[in-house]
mmCIF file of C-alpha atoms in Angstrom:
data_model
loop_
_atom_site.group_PDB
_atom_site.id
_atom_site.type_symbol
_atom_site.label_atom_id
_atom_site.label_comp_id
_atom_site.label_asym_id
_atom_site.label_seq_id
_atom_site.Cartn_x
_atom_site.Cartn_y
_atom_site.Cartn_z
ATOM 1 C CA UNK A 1 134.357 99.434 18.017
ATOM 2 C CA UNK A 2 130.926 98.022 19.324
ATOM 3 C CA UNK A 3 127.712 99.528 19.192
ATOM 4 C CA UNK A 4 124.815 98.459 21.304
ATOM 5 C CA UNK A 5 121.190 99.267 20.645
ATOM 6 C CA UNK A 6 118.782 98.686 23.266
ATOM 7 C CA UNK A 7 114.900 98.500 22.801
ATOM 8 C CA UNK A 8 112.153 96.664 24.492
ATOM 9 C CA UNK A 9 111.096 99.504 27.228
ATOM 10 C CA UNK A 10 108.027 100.515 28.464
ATOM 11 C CA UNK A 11 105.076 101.503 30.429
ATOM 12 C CA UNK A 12 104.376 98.629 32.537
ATOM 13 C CA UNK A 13 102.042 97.979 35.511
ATOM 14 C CA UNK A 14 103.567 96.601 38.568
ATOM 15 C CA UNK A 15 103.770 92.670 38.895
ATOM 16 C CA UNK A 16 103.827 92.571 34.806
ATOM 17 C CA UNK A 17 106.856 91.441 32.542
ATOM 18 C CA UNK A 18 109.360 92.790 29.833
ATOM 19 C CA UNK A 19 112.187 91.817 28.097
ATOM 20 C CA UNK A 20 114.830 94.089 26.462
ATOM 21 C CA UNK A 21 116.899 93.502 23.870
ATOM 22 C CA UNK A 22 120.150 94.969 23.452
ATOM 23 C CA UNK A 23 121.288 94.270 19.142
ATOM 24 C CA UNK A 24 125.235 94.282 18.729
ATOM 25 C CA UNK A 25 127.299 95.100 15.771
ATOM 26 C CA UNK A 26 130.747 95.817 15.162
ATOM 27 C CA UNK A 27 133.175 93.477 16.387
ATOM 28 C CA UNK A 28 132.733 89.473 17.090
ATOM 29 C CA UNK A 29 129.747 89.551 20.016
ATOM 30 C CA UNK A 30 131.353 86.370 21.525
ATOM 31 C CA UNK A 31 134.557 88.262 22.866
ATOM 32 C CA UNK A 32 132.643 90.672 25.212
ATOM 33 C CA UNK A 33 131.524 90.145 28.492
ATOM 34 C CA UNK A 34 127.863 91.944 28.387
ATOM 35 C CA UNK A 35 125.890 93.977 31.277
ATOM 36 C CA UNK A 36 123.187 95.566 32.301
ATOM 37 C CA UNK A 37 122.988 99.193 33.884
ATOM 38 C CA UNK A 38 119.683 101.184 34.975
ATOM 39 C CA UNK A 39 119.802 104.837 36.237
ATOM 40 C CA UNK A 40 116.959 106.335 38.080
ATOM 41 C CA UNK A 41 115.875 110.314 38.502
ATOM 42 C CA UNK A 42 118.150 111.856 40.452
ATOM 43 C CA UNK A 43 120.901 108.796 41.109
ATOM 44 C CA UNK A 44 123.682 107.185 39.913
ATOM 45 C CA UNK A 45 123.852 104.339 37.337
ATOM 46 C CA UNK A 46 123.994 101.341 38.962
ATOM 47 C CA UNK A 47 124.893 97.419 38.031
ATOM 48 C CA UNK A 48 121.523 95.475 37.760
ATOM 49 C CA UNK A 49 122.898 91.616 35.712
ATOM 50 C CA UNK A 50 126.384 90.745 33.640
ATOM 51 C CA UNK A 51 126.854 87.665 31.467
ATOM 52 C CA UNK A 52 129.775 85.673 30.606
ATOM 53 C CA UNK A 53 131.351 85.190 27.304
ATOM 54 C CA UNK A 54 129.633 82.127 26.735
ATOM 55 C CA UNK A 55 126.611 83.006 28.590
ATOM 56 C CA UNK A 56 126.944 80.146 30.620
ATOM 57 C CA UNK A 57 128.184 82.433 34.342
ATOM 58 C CA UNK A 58 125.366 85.515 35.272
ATOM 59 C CA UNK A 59 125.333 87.491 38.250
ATOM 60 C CA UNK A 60 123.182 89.844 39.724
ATOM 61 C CA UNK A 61 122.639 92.734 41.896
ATOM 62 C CA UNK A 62 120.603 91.518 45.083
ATOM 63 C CA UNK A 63 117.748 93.844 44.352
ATOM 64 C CA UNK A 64 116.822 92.458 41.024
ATOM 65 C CA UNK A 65 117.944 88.748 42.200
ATOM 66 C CA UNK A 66 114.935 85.845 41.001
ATOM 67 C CA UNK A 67 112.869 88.559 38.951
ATOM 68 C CA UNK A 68 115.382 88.999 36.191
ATOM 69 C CA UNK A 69 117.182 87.123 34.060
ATOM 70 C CA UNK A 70 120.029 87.965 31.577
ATOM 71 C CA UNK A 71 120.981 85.881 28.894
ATOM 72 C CA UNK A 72 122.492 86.402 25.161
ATOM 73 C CA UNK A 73 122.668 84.634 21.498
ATOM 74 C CA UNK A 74 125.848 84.830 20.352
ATOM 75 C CA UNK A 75 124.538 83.340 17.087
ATOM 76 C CA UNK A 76 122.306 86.577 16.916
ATOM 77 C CA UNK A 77 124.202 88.967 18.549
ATOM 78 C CA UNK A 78 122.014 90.089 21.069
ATOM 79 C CA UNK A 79 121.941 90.520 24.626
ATOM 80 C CA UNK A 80 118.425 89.567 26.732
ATOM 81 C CA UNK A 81 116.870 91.505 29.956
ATOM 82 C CA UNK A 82 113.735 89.503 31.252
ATOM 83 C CA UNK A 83 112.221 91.339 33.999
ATOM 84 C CA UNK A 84 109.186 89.841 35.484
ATOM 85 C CA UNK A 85 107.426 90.776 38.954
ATOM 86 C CA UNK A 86 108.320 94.652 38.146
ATOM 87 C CA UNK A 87 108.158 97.141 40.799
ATOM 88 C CA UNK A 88 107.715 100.715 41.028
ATOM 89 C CA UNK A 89 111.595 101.075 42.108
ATOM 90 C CA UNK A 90 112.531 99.351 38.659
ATOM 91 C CA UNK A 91 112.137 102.769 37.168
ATOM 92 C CA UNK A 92 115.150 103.855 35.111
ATOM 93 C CA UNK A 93 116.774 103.975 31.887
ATOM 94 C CA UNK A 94 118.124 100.825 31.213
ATOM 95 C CA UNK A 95 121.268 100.601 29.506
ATOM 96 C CA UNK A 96 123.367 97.614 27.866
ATOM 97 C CA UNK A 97 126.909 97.436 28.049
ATOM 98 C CA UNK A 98 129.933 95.662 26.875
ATOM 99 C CA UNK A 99 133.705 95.043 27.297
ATOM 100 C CA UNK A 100 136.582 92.497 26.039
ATOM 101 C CA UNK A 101 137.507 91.839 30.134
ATOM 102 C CA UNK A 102 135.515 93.336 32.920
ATOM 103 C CA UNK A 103 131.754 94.472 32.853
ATOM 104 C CA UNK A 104 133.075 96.807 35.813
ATOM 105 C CA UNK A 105 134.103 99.367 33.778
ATOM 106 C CA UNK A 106 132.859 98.958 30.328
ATOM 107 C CA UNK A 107 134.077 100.457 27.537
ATOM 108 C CA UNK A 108 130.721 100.040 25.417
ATOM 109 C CA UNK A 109 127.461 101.839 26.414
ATOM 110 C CA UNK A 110 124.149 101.708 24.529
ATOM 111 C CA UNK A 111 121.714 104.748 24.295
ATOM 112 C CA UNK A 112 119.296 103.497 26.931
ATOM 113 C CA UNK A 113 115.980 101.916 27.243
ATOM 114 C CA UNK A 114 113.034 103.572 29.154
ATOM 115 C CA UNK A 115 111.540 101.651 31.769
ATOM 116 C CA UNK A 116 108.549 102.838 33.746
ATOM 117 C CA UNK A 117 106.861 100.967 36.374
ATOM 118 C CA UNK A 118 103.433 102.595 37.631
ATOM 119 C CA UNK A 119 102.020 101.244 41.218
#
């Protein structure tokens, strides 16, 4: 069993910066592949950043591509959202995840982070 707690959300203007945090206890942090999820009013969750095991492969969804960056400290056992250039469409609850083989379908969700972007 994993649990993930997020924090780090926020009221933000658009163009500013913020970095969530997503704290991890449980189980040993370096055997999960880790992700990042944001769901907006009225649509589905979607994939926004996932992170290797060693946190040396990331990828990203195309619309969050060069503005955010995921990273983790195994040492720490955290997982890292740094959004910078925010936009209005950022908007969501953000949500950490986990899983032991594929970020696809994780089997660990956090509670959700709060992230509000005004124009």
């Amino acid at each position: 069993q994993v649990q993930l707690v997020e924090s780090g959300g926020g009221l933000v203007q658009a163009g500013d910066s913020l970095r969530l945090s997503c704290a991890a206890s449980g189980r040993t942090f370096s055997d999960y592949v880790l992700g990042w999820f944001r769901q907006a009013p009225g649509k589905e969750r979607e994939f926004v950043a996932r992170i290797s095991y060693s946190g040396r492969s990331t990828d990203y969804a195309h619309s969050v591509k060069g503005r955010f960056t995921i990273s983790r400290d195994n040492a720490k056992n955290t997982l890292y959202l740094q959004m910078n250039s925010l936009k209005p469409e950022d908007t969501a609850v953000y949500y950490c995840a986990a899983d032991r083989s594929t970020i696809a379908t994780p089997q660990y969700w956090g509670q959700g982070t709060q992230v509000t972007v005004s124009s």
